Coordinates of C-alpha atoms in Angstrom, one line a residue:
X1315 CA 27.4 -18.1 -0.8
X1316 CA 27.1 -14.9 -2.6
X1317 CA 26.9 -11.8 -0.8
X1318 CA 22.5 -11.2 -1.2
X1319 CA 21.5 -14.3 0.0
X1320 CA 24.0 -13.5 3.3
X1321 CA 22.5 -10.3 3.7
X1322 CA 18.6 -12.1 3.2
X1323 CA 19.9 -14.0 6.2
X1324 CA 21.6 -11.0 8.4
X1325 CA 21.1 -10.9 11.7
X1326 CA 20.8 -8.1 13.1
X1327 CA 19.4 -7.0 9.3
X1328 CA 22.4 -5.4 7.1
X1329 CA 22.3 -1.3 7.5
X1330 CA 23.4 1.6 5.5
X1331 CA 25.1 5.1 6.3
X1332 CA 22.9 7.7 4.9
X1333 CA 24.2 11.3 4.5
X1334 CA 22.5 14.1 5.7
X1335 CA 20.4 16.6 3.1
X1336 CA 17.5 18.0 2.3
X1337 CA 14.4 16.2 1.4
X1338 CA 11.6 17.0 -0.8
X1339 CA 8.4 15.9 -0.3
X1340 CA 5.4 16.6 -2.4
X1341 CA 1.7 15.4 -1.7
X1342 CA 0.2 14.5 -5.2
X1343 CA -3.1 14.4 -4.1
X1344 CA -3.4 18.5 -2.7
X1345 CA -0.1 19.7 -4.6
X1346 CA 1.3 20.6 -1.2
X1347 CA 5.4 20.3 -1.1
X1348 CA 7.5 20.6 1.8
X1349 CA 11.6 20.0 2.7
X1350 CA 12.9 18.7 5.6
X1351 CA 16.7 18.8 6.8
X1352 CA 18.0 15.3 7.4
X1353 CA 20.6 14.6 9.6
X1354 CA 22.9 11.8 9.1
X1355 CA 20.5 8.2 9.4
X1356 CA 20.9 4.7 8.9
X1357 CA 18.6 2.7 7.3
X1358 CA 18.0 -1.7 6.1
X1359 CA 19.5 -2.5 3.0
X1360 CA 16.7 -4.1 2.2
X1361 CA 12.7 -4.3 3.7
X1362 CA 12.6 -7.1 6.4
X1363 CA 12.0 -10.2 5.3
X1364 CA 9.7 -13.5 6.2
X1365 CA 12.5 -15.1 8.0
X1366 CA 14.4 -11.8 10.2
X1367 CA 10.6 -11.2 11.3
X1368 CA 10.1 -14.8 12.2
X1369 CA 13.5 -14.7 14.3
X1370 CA 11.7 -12.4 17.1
X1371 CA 7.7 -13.5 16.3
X1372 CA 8.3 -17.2 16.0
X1373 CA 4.9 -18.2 16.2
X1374 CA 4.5 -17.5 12.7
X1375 CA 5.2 -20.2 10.1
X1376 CA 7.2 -18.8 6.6
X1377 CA 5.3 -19.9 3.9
X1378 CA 7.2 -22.4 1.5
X1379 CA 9.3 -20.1 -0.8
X1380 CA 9.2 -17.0 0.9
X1381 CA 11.5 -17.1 3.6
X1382 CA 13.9 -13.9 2.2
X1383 CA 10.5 -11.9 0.4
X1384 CA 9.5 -8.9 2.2
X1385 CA 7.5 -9.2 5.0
X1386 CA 4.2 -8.4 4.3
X1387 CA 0.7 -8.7 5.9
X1388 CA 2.0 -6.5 9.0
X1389 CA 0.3 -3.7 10.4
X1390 CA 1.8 -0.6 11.2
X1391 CA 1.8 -1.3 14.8
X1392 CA 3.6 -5.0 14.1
X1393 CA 5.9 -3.1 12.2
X1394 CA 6.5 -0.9 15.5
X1395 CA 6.8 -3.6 18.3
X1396 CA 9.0 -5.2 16.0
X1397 CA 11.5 -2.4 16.3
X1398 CA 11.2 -2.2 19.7
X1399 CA 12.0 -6.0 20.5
X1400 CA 15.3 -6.1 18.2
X1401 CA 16.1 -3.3 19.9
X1402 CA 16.0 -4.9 23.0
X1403 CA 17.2 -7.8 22.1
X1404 CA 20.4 -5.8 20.2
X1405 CA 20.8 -4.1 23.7
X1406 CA 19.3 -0.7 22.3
X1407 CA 17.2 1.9 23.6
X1408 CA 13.9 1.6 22.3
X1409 CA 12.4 4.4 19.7
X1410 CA 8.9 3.9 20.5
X1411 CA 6.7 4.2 23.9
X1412 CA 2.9 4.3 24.8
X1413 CA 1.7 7.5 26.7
X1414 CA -1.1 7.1 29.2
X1415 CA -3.7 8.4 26.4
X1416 CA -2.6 5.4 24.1
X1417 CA -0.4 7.6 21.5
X1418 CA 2.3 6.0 20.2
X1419 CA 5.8 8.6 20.5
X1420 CA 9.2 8.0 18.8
X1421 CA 12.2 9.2 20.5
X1422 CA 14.7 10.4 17.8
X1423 CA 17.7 10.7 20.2
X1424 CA 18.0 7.2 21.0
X1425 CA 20.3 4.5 19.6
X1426 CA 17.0 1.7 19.2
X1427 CA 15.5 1.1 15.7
X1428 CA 12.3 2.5 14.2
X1429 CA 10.3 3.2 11.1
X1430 CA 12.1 5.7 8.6
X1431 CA 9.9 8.8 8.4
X1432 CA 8.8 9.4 4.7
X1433 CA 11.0 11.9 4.1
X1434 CA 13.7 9.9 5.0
X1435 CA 12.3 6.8 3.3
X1436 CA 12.6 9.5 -0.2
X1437 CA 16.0 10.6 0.7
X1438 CA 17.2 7.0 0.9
X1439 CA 15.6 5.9 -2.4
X1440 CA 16.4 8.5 -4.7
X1441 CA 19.7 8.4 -3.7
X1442 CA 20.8 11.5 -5.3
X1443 CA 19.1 11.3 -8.1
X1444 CA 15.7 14.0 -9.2
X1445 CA 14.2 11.2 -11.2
X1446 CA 11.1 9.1 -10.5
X1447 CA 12.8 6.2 -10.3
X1448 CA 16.2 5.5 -10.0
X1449 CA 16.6 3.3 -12.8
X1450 CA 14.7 1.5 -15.2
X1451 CA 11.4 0.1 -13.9
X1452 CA 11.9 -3.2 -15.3
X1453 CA 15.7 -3.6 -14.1
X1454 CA 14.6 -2.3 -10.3
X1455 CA 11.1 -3.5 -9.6
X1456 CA 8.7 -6.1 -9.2
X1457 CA 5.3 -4.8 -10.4
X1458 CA 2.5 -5.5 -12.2
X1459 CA 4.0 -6.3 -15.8
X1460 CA 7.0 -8.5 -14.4
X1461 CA 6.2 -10.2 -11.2
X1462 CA 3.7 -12.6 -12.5
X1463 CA 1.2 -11.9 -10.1
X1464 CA 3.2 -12.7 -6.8
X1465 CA 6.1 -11.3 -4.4
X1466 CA 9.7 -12.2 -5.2
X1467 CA 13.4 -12.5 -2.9
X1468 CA 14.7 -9.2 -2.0
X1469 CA 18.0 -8.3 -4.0
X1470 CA 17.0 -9.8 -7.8
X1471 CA 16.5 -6.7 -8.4
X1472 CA 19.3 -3.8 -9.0
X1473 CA 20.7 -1.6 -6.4
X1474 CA 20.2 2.2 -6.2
X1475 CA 23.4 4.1 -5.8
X1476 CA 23.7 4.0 -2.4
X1477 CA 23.3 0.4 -2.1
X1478 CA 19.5 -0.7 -1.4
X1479 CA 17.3 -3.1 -2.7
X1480 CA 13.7 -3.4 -3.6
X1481 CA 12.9 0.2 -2.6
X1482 CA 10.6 0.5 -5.7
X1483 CA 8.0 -2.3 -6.3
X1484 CA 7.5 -5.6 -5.2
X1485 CA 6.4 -4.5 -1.3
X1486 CA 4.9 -0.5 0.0
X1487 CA 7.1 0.1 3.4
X1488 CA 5.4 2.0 6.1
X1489 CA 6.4 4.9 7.2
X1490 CA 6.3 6.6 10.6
X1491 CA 4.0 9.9 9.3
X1492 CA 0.5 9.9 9.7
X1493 CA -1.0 10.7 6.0
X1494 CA -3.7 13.8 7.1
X1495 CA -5.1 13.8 10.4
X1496 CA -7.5 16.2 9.4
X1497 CA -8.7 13.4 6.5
X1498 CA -7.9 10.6 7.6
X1499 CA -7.6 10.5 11.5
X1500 CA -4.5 8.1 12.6
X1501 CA -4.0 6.4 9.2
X1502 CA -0.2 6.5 8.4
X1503 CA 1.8 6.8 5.3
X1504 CA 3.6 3.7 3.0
X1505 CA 5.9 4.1 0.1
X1506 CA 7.6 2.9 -3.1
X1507 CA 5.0 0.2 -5.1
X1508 CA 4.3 -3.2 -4.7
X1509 CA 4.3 -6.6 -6.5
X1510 CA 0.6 -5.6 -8.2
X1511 CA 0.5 -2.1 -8.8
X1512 CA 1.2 -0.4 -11.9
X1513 CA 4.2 1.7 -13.4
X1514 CA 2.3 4.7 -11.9
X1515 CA 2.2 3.5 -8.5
X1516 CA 6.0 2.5 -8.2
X1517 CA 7.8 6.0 -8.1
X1518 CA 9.9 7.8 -5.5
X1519 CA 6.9 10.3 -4.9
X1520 CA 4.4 7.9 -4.9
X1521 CA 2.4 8.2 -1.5
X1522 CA -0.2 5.9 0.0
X1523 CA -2.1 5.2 3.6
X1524 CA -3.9 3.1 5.4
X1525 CA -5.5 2.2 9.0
X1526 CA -2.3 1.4 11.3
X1527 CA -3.9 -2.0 12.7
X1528 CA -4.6 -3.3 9.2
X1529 CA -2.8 -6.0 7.3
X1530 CA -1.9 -5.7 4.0
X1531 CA -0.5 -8.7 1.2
X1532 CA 1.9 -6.0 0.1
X1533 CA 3.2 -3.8 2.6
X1534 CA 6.1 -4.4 4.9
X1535 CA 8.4 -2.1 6.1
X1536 CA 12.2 -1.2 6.5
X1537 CA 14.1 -0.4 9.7
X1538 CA 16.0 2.9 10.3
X1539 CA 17.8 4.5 13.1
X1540 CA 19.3 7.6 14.3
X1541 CA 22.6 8.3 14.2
X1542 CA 22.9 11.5 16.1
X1543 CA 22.3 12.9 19.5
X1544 CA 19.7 14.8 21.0
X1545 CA 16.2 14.4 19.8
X1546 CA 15.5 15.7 16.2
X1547 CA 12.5 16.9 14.7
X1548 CA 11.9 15.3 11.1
X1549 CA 8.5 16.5 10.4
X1550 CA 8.1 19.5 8.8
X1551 CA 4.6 18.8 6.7
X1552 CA 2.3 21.7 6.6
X1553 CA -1.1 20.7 7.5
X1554 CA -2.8 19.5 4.0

């Protein structure tokens, strides 16, 4: 059995050591850039797929043939109670809790898995490297020109130099920031291109939103986790 299908099939999901930097983020839209210092971070190999989220929400049947494609038609807030219950279940401390006014709050401290932030979700996929894309669109993405019009297996596509998969095209991940709560109220940010987007929507850069109860046929997400103590700040976007 060759070493990709294995990791489609991880449980707990296969992780990667990221190194601590600096992170650029840029808004296209307003022009707006901003860094943030990274600490040291872990974060999936790969997005979830159909069959790790099935092995905690089990009331949900895998369509034929996508058992190890991204995960996709989850909400932001699926996305977050699914980090919370393999977190339990993993005998971690929970990232996320409800306050009594209904916000959702992440605790950076604590060993339990979460969304990446989107400047961590940058750092990951560039990998070192200043380019748009860390390769060649057609030898690391599923988009609009080569994924004849559906969603494909995590891993046919090549690594970036730190080791993950499928960053760029074939499924957006959500992220933990909220887009411009000035604009957009509570609507929160996703990354990297999906199956049906064009070359211009599948860069490192490339930043999108949504509602955080909706469910979208090409977004999934990726799990992170801290790997320091004490709670860290890792927001440090200027309001737009």
């Amino acid at each position: 059995m060759d070493k990709v299908f294995q990791d489609r099939r991880s449980w707990p999901p296969a992780m990667i050591n990221i190194p601590g930097g600096q992170a650029s983020v840029k808004d296209e839209a307003s022009g707006i850039r901003w860094t943030v210092d990274l600490p040291p971070y872990r974060i999936g190999r790969y997005p979830i797929t159909a069959w790790q989220y099935q092995q905690l929400v089990n009331d949900l049947a895998v369509p034929d043939g996508q058992a190890d494609t991204p995960k996709v038609e989850v909400s932001w807030l699926d996305a977050i109670s699914f980090c919370n219950q393999i977190s339990l279940q993993q005998g971690l401390t929970p990232s996320y809790r409800t306050t009594v006014d209904g916000e959702i709050e992440c605790d950076w401290g604590v060993d339990g898995y979460r969304l990446p932030s989107e400047a961590e979700w940058e750092f990951a996929c560039r990998a070192g490297s200043s380019e748009v894309r860390y390769g060649p669109l057609e030898d690391v993405a599923w988009y609009r020109e080569n994924s004849e019009g559906s969603i494909h297996p995590i891993g046919s596509k090549a690594a970036n130099a730190w080791g993950l998969h499928d960053t760029i095209g074939n499924a957006w991940e959500w992220c933990w920031d909220i887009y411009d709560p000035a604009v957009y109220g509570p609507y929160r940010v996703f990354r990297g291109g999906g199956w049906c987007d064009p070359a211009h929507g599948c860069r490192a850069s490339c930043r999108r939103k949504s509602h955080p109860t909706y469910r979208i046929d090409d977004v999934g997400f990726w799990l992170a986790q801290s790997v320091c103590n004490g709670s860290v700040m890792r927001s440090g976007k200027p309001e737009l």
